[in-house]
Short mmCIF file of C-alpha atoms in Angstrom, two decimals:
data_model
loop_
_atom_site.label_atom_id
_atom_site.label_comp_id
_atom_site.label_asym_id
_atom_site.label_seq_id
_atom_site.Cartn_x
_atom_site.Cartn_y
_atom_site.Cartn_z
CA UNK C 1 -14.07 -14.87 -15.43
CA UNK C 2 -10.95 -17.14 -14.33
CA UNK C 3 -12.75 -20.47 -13.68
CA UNK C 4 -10.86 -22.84 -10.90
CA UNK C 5 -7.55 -22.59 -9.08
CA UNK C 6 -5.25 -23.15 -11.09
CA UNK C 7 -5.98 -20.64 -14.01
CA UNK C 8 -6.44 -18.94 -11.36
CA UNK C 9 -2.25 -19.37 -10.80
CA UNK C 10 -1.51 -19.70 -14.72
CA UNK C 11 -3.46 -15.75 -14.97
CA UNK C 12 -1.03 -14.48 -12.24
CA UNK C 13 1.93 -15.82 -13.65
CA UNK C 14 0.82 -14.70 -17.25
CA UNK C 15 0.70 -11.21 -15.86
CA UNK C 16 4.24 -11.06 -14.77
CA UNK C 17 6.79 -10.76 -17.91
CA UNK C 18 9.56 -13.26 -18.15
CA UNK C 19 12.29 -10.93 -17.76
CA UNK C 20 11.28 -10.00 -14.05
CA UNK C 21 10.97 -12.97 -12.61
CA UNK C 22 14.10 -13.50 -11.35
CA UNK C 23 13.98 -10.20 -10.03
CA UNK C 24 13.91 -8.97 -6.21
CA UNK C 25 10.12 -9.75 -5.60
CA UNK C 26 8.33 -6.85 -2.74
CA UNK C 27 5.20 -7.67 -1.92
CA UNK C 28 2.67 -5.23 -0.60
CA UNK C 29 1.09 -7.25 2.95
CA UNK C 30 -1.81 -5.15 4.99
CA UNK C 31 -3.24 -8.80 6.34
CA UNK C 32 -6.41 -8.25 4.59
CA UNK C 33 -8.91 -10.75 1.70
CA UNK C 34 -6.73 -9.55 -0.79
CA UNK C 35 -3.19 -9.06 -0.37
CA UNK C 36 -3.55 -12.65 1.37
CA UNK C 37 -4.25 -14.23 -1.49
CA UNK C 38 -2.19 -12.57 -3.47
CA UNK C 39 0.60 -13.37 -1.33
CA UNK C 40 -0.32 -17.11 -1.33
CA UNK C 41 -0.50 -17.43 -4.95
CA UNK C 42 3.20 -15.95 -5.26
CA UNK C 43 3.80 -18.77 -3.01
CA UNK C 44 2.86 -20.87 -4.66
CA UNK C 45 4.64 -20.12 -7.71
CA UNK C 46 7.85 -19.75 -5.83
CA UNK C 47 7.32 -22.76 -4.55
CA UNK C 48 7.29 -24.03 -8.60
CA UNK C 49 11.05 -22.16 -9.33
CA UNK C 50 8.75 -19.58 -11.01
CA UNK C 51 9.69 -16.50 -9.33
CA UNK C 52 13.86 -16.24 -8.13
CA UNK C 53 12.90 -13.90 -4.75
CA UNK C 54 9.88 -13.22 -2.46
CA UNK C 55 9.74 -10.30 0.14
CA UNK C 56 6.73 -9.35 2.26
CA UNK C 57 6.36 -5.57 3.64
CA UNK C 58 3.55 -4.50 6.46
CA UNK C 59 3.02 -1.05 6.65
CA UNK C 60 2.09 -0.25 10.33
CA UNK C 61 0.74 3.29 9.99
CA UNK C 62 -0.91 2.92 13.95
CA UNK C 63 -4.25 4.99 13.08
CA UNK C 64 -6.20 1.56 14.49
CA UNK C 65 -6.41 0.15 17.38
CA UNK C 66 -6.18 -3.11 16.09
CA UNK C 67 -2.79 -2.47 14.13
CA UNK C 68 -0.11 -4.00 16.58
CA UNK C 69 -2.47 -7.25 16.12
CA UNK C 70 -2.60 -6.71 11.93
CA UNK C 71 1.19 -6.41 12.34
CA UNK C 72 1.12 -9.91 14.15
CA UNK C 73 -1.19 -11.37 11.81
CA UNK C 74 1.25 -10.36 9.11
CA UNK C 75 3.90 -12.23 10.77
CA UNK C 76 2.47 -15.45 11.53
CA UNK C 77 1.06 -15.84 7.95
CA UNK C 78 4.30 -14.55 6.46
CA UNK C 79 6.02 -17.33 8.48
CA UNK C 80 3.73 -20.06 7.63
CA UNK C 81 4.53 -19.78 3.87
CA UNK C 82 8.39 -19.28 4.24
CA UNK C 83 8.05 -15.68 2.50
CA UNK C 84 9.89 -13.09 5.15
CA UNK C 85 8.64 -10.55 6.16
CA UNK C 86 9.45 -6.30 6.97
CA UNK C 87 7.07 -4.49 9.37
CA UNK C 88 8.06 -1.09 8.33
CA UNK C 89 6.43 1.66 11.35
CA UNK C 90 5.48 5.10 9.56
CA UNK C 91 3.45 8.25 10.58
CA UNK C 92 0.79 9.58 9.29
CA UNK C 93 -0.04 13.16 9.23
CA UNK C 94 -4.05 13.76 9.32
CA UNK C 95 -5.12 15.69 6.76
CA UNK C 96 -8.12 17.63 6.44
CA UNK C 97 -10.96 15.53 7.04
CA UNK C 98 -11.30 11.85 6.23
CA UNK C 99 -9.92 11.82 2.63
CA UNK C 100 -7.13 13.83 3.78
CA UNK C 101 -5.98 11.28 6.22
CA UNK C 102 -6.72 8.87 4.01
CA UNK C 103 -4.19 10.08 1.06
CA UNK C 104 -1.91 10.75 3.38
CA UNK C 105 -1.65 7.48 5.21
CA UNK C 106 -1.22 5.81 1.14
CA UNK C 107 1.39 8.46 0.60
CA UNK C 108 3.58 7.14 3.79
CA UNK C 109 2.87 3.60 2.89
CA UNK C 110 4.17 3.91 -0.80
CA UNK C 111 6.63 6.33 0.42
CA UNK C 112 7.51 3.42 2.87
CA UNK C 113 8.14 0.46 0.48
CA UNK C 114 10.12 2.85 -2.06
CA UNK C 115 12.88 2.73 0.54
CA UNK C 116 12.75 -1.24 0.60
CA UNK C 117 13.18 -1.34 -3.32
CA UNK C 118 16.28 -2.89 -4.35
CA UNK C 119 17.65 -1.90 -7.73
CA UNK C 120 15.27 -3.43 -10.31
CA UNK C 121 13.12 -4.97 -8.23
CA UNK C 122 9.01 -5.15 -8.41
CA UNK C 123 6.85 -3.95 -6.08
CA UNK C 124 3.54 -6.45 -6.17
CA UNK C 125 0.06 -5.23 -4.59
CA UNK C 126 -3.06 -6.71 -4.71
CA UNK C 127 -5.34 -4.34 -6.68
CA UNK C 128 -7.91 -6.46 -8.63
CA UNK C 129 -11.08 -5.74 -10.83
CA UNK C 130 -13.36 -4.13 -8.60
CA UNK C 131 -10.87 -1.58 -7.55
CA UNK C 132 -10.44 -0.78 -11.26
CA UNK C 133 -13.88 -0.16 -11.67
CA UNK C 134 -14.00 1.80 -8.30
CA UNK C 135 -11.29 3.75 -9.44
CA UNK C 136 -12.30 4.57 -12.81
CA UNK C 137 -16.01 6.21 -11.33
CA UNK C 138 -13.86 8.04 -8.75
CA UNK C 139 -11.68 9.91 -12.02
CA UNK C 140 -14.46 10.34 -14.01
CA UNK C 141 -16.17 12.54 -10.95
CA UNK C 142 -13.42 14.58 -10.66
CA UNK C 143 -13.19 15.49 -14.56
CA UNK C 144 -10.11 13.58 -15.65
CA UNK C 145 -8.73 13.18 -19.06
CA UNK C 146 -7.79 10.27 -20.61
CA UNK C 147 -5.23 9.25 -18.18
CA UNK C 148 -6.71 9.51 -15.48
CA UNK C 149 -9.52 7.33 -16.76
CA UNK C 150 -7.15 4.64 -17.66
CA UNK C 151 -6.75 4.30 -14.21
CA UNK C 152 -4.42 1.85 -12.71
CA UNK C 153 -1.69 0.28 -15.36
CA UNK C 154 -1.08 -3.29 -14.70
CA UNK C 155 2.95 -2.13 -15.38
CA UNK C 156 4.56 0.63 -14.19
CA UNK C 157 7.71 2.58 -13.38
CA UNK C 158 8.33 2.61 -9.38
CA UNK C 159 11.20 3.84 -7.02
CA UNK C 160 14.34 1.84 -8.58
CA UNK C 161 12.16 -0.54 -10.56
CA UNK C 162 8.61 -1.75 -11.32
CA UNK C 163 5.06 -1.52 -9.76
CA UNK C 164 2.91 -4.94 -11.00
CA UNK C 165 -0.68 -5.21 -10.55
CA UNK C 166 -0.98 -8.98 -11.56
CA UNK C 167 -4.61 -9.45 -10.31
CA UNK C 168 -6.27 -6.53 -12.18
CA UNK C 169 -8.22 -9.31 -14.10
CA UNK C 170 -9.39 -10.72 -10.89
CA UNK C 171 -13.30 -10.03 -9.50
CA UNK C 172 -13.67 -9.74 -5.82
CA UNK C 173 -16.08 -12.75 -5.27
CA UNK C 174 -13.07 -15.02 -7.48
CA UNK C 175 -10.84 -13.61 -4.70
CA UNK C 176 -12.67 -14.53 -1.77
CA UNK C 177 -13.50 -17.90 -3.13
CA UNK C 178 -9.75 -18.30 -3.58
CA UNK C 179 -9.42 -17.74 0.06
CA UNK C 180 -11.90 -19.88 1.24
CA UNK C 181 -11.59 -22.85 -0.74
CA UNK C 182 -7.54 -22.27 0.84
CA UNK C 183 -9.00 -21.90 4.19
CA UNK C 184 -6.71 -18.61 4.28
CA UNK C 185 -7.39 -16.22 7.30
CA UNK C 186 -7.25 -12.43 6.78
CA UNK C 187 -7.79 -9.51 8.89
CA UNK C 188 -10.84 -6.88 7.70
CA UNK C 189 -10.04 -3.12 8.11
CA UNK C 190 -13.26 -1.54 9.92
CA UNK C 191 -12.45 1.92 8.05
CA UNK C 192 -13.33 0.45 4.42
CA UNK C 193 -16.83 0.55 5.80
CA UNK C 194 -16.92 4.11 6.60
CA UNK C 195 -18.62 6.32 3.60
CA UNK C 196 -17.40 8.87 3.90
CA UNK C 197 -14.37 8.28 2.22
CA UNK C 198 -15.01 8.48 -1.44
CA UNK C 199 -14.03 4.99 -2.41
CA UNK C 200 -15.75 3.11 0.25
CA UNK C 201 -19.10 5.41 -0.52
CA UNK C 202 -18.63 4.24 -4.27
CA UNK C 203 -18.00 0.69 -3.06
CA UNK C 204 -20.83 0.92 -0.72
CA UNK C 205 -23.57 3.24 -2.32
CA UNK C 206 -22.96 3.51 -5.80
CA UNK C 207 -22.17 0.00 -6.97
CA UNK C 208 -25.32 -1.84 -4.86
CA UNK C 209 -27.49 0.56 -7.32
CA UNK C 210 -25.57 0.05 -10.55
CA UNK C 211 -25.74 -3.65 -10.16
CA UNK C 212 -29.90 -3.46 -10.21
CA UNK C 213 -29.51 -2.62 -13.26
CA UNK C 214 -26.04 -3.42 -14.69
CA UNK C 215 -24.69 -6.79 -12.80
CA UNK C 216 -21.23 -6.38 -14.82
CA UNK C 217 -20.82 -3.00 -13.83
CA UNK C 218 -17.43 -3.53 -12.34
CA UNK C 219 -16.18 -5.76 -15.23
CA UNK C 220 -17.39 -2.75 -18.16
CA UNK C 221 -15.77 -0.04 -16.34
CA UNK C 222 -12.74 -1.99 -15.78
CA UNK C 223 -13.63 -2.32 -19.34
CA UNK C 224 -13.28 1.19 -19.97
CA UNK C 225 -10.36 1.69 -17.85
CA UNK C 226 -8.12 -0.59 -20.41
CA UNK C 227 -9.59 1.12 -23.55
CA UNK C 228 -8.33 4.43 -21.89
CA UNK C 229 -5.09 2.96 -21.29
CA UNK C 230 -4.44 2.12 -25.17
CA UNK C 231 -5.81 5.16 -25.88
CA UNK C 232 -3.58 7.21 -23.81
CA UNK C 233 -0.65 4.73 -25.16
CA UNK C 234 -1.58 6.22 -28.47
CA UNK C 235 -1.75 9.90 -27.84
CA UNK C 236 1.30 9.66 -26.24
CA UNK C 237 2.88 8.33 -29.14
CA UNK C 238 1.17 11.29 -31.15
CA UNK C 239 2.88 13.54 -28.75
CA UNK C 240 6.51 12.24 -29.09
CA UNK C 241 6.01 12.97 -32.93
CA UNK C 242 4.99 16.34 -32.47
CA UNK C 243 7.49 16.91 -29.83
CA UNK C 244 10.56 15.30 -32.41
CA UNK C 245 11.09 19.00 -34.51
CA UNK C 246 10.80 20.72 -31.08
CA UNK C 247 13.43 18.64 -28.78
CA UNK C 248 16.78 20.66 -28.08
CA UNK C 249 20.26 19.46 -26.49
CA UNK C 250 18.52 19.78 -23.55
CA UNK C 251 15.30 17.63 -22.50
CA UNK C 252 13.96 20.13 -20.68
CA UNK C 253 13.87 22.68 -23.22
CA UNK C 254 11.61 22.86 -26.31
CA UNK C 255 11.63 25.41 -29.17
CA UNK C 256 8.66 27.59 -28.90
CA UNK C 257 8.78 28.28 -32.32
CA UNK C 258 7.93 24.83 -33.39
CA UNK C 259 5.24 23.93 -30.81
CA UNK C 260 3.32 27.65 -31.66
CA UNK C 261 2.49 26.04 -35.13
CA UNK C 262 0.39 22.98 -33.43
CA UNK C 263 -3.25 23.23 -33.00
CA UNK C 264 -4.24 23.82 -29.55
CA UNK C 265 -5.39 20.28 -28.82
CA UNK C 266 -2.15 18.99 -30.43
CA UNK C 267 0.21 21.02 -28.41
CA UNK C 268 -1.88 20.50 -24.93
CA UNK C 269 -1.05 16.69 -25.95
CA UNK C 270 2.63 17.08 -26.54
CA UNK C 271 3.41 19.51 -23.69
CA UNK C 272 1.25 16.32 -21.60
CA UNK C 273 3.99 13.89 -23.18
CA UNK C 274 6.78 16.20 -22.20
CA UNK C 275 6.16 17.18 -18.69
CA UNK C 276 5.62 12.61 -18.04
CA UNK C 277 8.82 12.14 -20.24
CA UNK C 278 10.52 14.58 -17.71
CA UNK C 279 8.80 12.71 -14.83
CA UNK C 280 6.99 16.27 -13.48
CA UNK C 281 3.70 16.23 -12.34
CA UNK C 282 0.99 17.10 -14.59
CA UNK C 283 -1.01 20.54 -14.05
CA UNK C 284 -4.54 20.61 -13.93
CA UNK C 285 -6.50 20.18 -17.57
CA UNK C 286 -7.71 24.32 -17.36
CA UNK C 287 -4.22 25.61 -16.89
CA UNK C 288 -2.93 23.83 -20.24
CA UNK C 289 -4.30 26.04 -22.19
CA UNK C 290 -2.20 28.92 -20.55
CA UNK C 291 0.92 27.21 -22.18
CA UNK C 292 -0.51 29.04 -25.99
CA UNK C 293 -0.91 32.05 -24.11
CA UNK C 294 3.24 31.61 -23.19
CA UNK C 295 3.75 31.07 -26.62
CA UNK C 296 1.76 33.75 -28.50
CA UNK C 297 3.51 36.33 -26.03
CA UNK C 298 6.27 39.26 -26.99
CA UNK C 299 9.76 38.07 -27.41
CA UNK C 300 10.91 40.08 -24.61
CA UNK C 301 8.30 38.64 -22.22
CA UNK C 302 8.52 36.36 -19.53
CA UNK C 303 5.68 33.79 -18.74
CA UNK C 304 5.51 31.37 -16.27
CA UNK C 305 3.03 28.72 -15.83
CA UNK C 306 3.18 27.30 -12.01
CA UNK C 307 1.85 24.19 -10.47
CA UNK C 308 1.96 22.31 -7.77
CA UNK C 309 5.60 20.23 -8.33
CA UNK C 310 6.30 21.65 -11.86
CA UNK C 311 6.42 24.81 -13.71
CA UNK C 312 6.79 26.07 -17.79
CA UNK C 313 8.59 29.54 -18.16
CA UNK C 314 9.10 30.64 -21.85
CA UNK C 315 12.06 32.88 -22.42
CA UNK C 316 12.83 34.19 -25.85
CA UNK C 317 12.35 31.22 -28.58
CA UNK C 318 12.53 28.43 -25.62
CA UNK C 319 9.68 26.99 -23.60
CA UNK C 320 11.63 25.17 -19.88
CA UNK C 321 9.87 22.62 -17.40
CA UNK C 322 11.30 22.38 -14.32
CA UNK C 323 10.03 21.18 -10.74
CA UNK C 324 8.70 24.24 -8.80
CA UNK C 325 11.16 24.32 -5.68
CA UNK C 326 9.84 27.49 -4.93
CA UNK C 327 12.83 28.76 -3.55
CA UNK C 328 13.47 32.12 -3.02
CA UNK C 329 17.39 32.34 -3.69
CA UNK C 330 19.44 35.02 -1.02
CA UNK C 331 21.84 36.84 -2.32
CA UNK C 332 24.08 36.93 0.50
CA UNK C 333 24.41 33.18 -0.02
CA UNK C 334 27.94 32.05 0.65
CA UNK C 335 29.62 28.81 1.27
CA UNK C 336 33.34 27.92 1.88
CA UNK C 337 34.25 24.87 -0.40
CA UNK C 338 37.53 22.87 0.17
CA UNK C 339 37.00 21.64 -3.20
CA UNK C 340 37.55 17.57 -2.47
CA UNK C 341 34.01 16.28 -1.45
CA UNK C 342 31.02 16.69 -3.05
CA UNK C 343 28.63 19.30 -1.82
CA UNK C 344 25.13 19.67 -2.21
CA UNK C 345 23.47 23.04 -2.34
CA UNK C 346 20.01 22.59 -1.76
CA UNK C 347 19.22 26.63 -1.90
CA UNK C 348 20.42 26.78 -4.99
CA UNK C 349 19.24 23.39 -6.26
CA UNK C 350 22.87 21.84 -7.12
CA UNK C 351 25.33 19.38 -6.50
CA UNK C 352 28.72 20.31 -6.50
CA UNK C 353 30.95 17.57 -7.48
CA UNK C 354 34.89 17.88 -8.03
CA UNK C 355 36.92 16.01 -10.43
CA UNK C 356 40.68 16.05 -10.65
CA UNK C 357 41.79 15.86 -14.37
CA UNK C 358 45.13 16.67 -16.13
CA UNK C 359 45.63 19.91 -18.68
CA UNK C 360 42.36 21.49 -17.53
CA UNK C 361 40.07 22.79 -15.05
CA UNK C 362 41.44 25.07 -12.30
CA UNK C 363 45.17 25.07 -11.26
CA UNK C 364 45.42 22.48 -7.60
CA UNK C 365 48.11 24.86 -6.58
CA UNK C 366 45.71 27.90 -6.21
CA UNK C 367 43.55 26.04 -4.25
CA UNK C 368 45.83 24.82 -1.41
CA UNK C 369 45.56 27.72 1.09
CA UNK C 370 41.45 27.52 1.67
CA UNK C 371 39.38 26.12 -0.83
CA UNK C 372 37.06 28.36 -3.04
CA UNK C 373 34.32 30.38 -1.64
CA UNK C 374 30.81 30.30 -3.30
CA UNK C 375 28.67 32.91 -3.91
CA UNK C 376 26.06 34.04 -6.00
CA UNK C 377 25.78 37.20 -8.89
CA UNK C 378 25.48 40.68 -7.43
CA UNK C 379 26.41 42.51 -10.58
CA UNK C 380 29.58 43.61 -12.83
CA UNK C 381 31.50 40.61 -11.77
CA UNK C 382 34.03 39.91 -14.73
CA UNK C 383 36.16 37.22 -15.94
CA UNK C 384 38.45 36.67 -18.65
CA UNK C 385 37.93 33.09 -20.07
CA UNK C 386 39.98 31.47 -22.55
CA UNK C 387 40.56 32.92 -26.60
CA UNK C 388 39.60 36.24 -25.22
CA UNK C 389 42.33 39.48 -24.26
CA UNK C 390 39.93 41.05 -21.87
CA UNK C 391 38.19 40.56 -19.18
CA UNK C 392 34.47 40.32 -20.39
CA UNK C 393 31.09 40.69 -17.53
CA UNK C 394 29.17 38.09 -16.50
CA UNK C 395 26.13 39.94 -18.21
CA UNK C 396 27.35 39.51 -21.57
CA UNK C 397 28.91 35.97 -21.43
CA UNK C 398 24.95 35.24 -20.42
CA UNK C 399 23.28 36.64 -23.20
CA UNK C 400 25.77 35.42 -25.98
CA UNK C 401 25.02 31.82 -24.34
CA UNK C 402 21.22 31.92 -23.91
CA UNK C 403 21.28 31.32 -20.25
CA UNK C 404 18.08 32.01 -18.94
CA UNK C 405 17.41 34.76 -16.51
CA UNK C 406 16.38 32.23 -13.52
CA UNK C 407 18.82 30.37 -14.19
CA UNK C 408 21.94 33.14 -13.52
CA UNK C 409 20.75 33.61 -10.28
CA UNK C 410 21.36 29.95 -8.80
CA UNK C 411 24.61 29.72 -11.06
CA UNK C 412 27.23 29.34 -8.13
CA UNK C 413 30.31 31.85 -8.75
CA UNK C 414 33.52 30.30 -7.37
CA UNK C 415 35.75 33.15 -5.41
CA UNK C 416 39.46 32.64 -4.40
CA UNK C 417 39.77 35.45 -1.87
CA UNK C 418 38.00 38.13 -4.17
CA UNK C 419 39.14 36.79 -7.32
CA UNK C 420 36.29 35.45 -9.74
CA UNK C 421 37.99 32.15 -10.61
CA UNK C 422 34.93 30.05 -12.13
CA UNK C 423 31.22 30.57 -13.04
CA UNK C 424 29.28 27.63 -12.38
CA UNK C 425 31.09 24.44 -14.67
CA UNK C 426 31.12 26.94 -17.69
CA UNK C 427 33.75 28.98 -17.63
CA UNK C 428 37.49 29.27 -15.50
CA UNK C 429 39.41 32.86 -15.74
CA UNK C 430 42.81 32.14 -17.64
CA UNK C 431 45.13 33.14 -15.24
CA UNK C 432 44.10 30.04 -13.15
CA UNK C 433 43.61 27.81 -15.44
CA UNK C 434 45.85 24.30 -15.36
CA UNK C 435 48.13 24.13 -18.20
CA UNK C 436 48.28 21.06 -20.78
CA UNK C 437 51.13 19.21 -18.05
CA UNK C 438 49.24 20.46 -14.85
CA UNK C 439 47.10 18.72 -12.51
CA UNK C 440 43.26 20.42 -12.75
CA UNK C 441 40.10 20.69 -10.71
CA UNK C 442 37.54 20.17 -13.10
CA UNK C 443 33.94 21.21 -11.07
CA UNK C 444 30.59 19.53 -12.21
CA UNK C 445 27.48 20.83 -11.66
CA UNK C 446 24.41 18.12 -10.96
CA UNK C 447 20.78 19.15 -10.45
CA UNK C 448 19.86 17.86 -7.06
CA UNK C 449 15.93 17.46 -8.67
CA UNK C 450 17.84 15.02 -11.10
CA UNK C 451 19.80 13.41 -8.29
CA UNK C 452 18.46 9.01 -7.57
CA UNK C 453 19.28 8.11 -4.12
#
């Protein structure tokens, strides 16, 4: 329980770490009880030199009718502490039903103030206690794991920099006296009364019944919620030492060899820790246990394990995560390059970025009469790369360098005319190649799913 007003202020400012304070401050504003006071406190301790930069952002998503005067509510309260303030206009697709409107309207709002991150900046919103607790019942209903019970994390990665919940501590009734005691006006939202989305049933339903017999319902699950959070802290650092003998060159490549020998509940956990590391979605709980079915399959095999965002394919003694693009590649594909921009190459998932370098990379002079055309494999294309007298196919330079199947058939080829001249950023036929006192195009190859901003 924070007691008066200004531990109330000393509990906010304990919750933000020293070394982002004098960051870019973004602060979540809807107008209503809580972002309010969440947003006067940080005003507070700007006022005090305590925080360097303070940014409000409204999302109007327009599903109200009252949301051109929420927007003007924002702006007059905004203006009366000094803090500016961004009334960012988005749309919101329904979904299917009420929760489906609901996630997607949260969707275009965070999707909304990612694009108003600056580089290292901190996102602030308003979540406190009871929406910990709330949150916690809603993941336990739907099965979750460990993770998903910890809930909300008080830190987290965001965008370009950090998402801080600094009033997670904070009970609802502490909030609203806070306002009051402030005389601070807010606007209410007539939709968090309407059960039948999930949360507001919980907040509306469930919790009046707990509390006849458990008053500090909200404060034990919110409990809970932080014992999951160290917990999942810990099996996370369980799966980064399981994953250590696995790890390749690559990060998103594992040695199925190594992972076969855990115990099932040990190599669910470190595949877990892999696909977060690699910032992929996580598949549902079930479908983990598919991944020792990948690895306990012939050598000559090809398993795939597909989600929605992310996918595991095992091929020969290497287990790859990747997003799922789903993309059907066309074989026809072909694109004439002039081989001084970058280009992106969404159907086949790259970035194509040229870099002029001396003694390598193809000859400048080759180039000058129409770029180099890019197309993908058909079969028995050759090349004759460097240390070798003969031209060798594309088939076997794959196989002696473990490229995986899916991955030859986005590799770009680069044509001049009909000539092969360059496969992918791999390898350039000799007889094009600069020489140790010529000028070179040197091509690099970026994954677009890798690609920030």
């Amino acid at each position: 329980m924070i007691a008066d007003d200004r531990s109330l202020i000393e509990a906010v400012l304990r919750k933000i770490p020293l070394h982002l304070r004098r960051r870019p401050f973004l602060v979540a504003f809807s107008g209503g009880l809580d972002s309010t006071v969440l947003l006067h406190l940080l005003s507070r301790l700007r006022d005090a030199d305590e925080l360097a930069s303070l940014t409000a952002v409204h999302v109007h998503h327009g599903l109200q009718a009252q949301a051109e005067h929420w927007a003007e509510h924002a702006e007059v309260t905004a203006r009366a502490l000094g803090i500016p303030l961004i009334v960012e206009r988005v749309q919101v697709r329904p979904g299917a039903g009420g929760a489906g409107l609901e996630a997607a309207a949260r969707e275009a709002r965070y999707r909304s103030l990612a694009s108003r991150m600056e580089e290292g900046g901190v996102l602030l919103t308003a979540h406190h206690r009871n929406d910990q607790a709330e949150t916690f019942l809603l993941q336990l209903m739907r099965g979750a794991g460990v993770r998903g019970l910890a809930s909300m994390p008080a830190l987290a990665p965001f965008a370009r920099g950090w998402h801080l919940r600094p009033m997670l501590e904070f009970g609802r009734h502490e909030i609203h006296t806070y306002a009051l005691e402030h005389g601070l006006r807010w606007v209410d939202d007539p939709s968090n009364a309407d059960i039948r989305h999930a949360r507001n049933l919980v907040r509306h339903s469930v919790f009046p019944v707990l509390h006849t017999h458990w008053p500090e319902a909200e404060a034990t699950l919110a409990r809970a919620a932080r014992r999951m959070a160290v917990t999942e802290g810990l099996l996370n650092d369980l799966g980064r030492i399981d994953l250590e003998a696995a790890r390749s060159d690559q990060a998103d490549q594992l040695d199925a060899t190594v992972l076969a020998r855990l115990a099932d509940h040990r190599l669910f956990n470190a595949v877990r820790t892999w696909l977060i590391e690699l910032d992929l979605p996580l598949p549902p709980e079930p479908r983990l246990a598919e991944v020792r079915r990948m690895l306990d399959a012939r050598a000559d095999a090809l398993p795939i394990l597909r989600w929605k965002g992310g996918e595991i394919r095992r091929w020969r003694e290497g287990l790859y995560a990747r997003p799922d693009h789903a993309r059907t590649v066309d074989a026809s594909f072909s694109v004439l390059w002039d081989a001084t921009t970058t280009l992106d190459c969404p159907e086949l998932g790259w970035r194509i970025i040229p870099h002029k370098v001396m003694g390598s990379g193809l000859r400048l002079d080759v180039m000058q009469t129409g770029g180099l055309r890019i197309r993908l494999r058909q079969g028995g294309e050759r090349i004759r790369v460097a240390g070798q007298a003969h031209h060798q196919s594309l088939k076997n330079l794959f196989q002696a360098s473990s490229i995986p199947p899916w991955e030859r058939e986005c590799l770009p080829l680069f044509f001049i005319d009909d000539q092969l001249v360059q496969v992918g950023d791999r390898w350039s036929d000799t007889s094009f190649t600069a020489r140790k006192d010529e000028p070179g195009l040197q091509i690099i190859l970026q994954r677009l799913d890798r690609v920030r901003g």
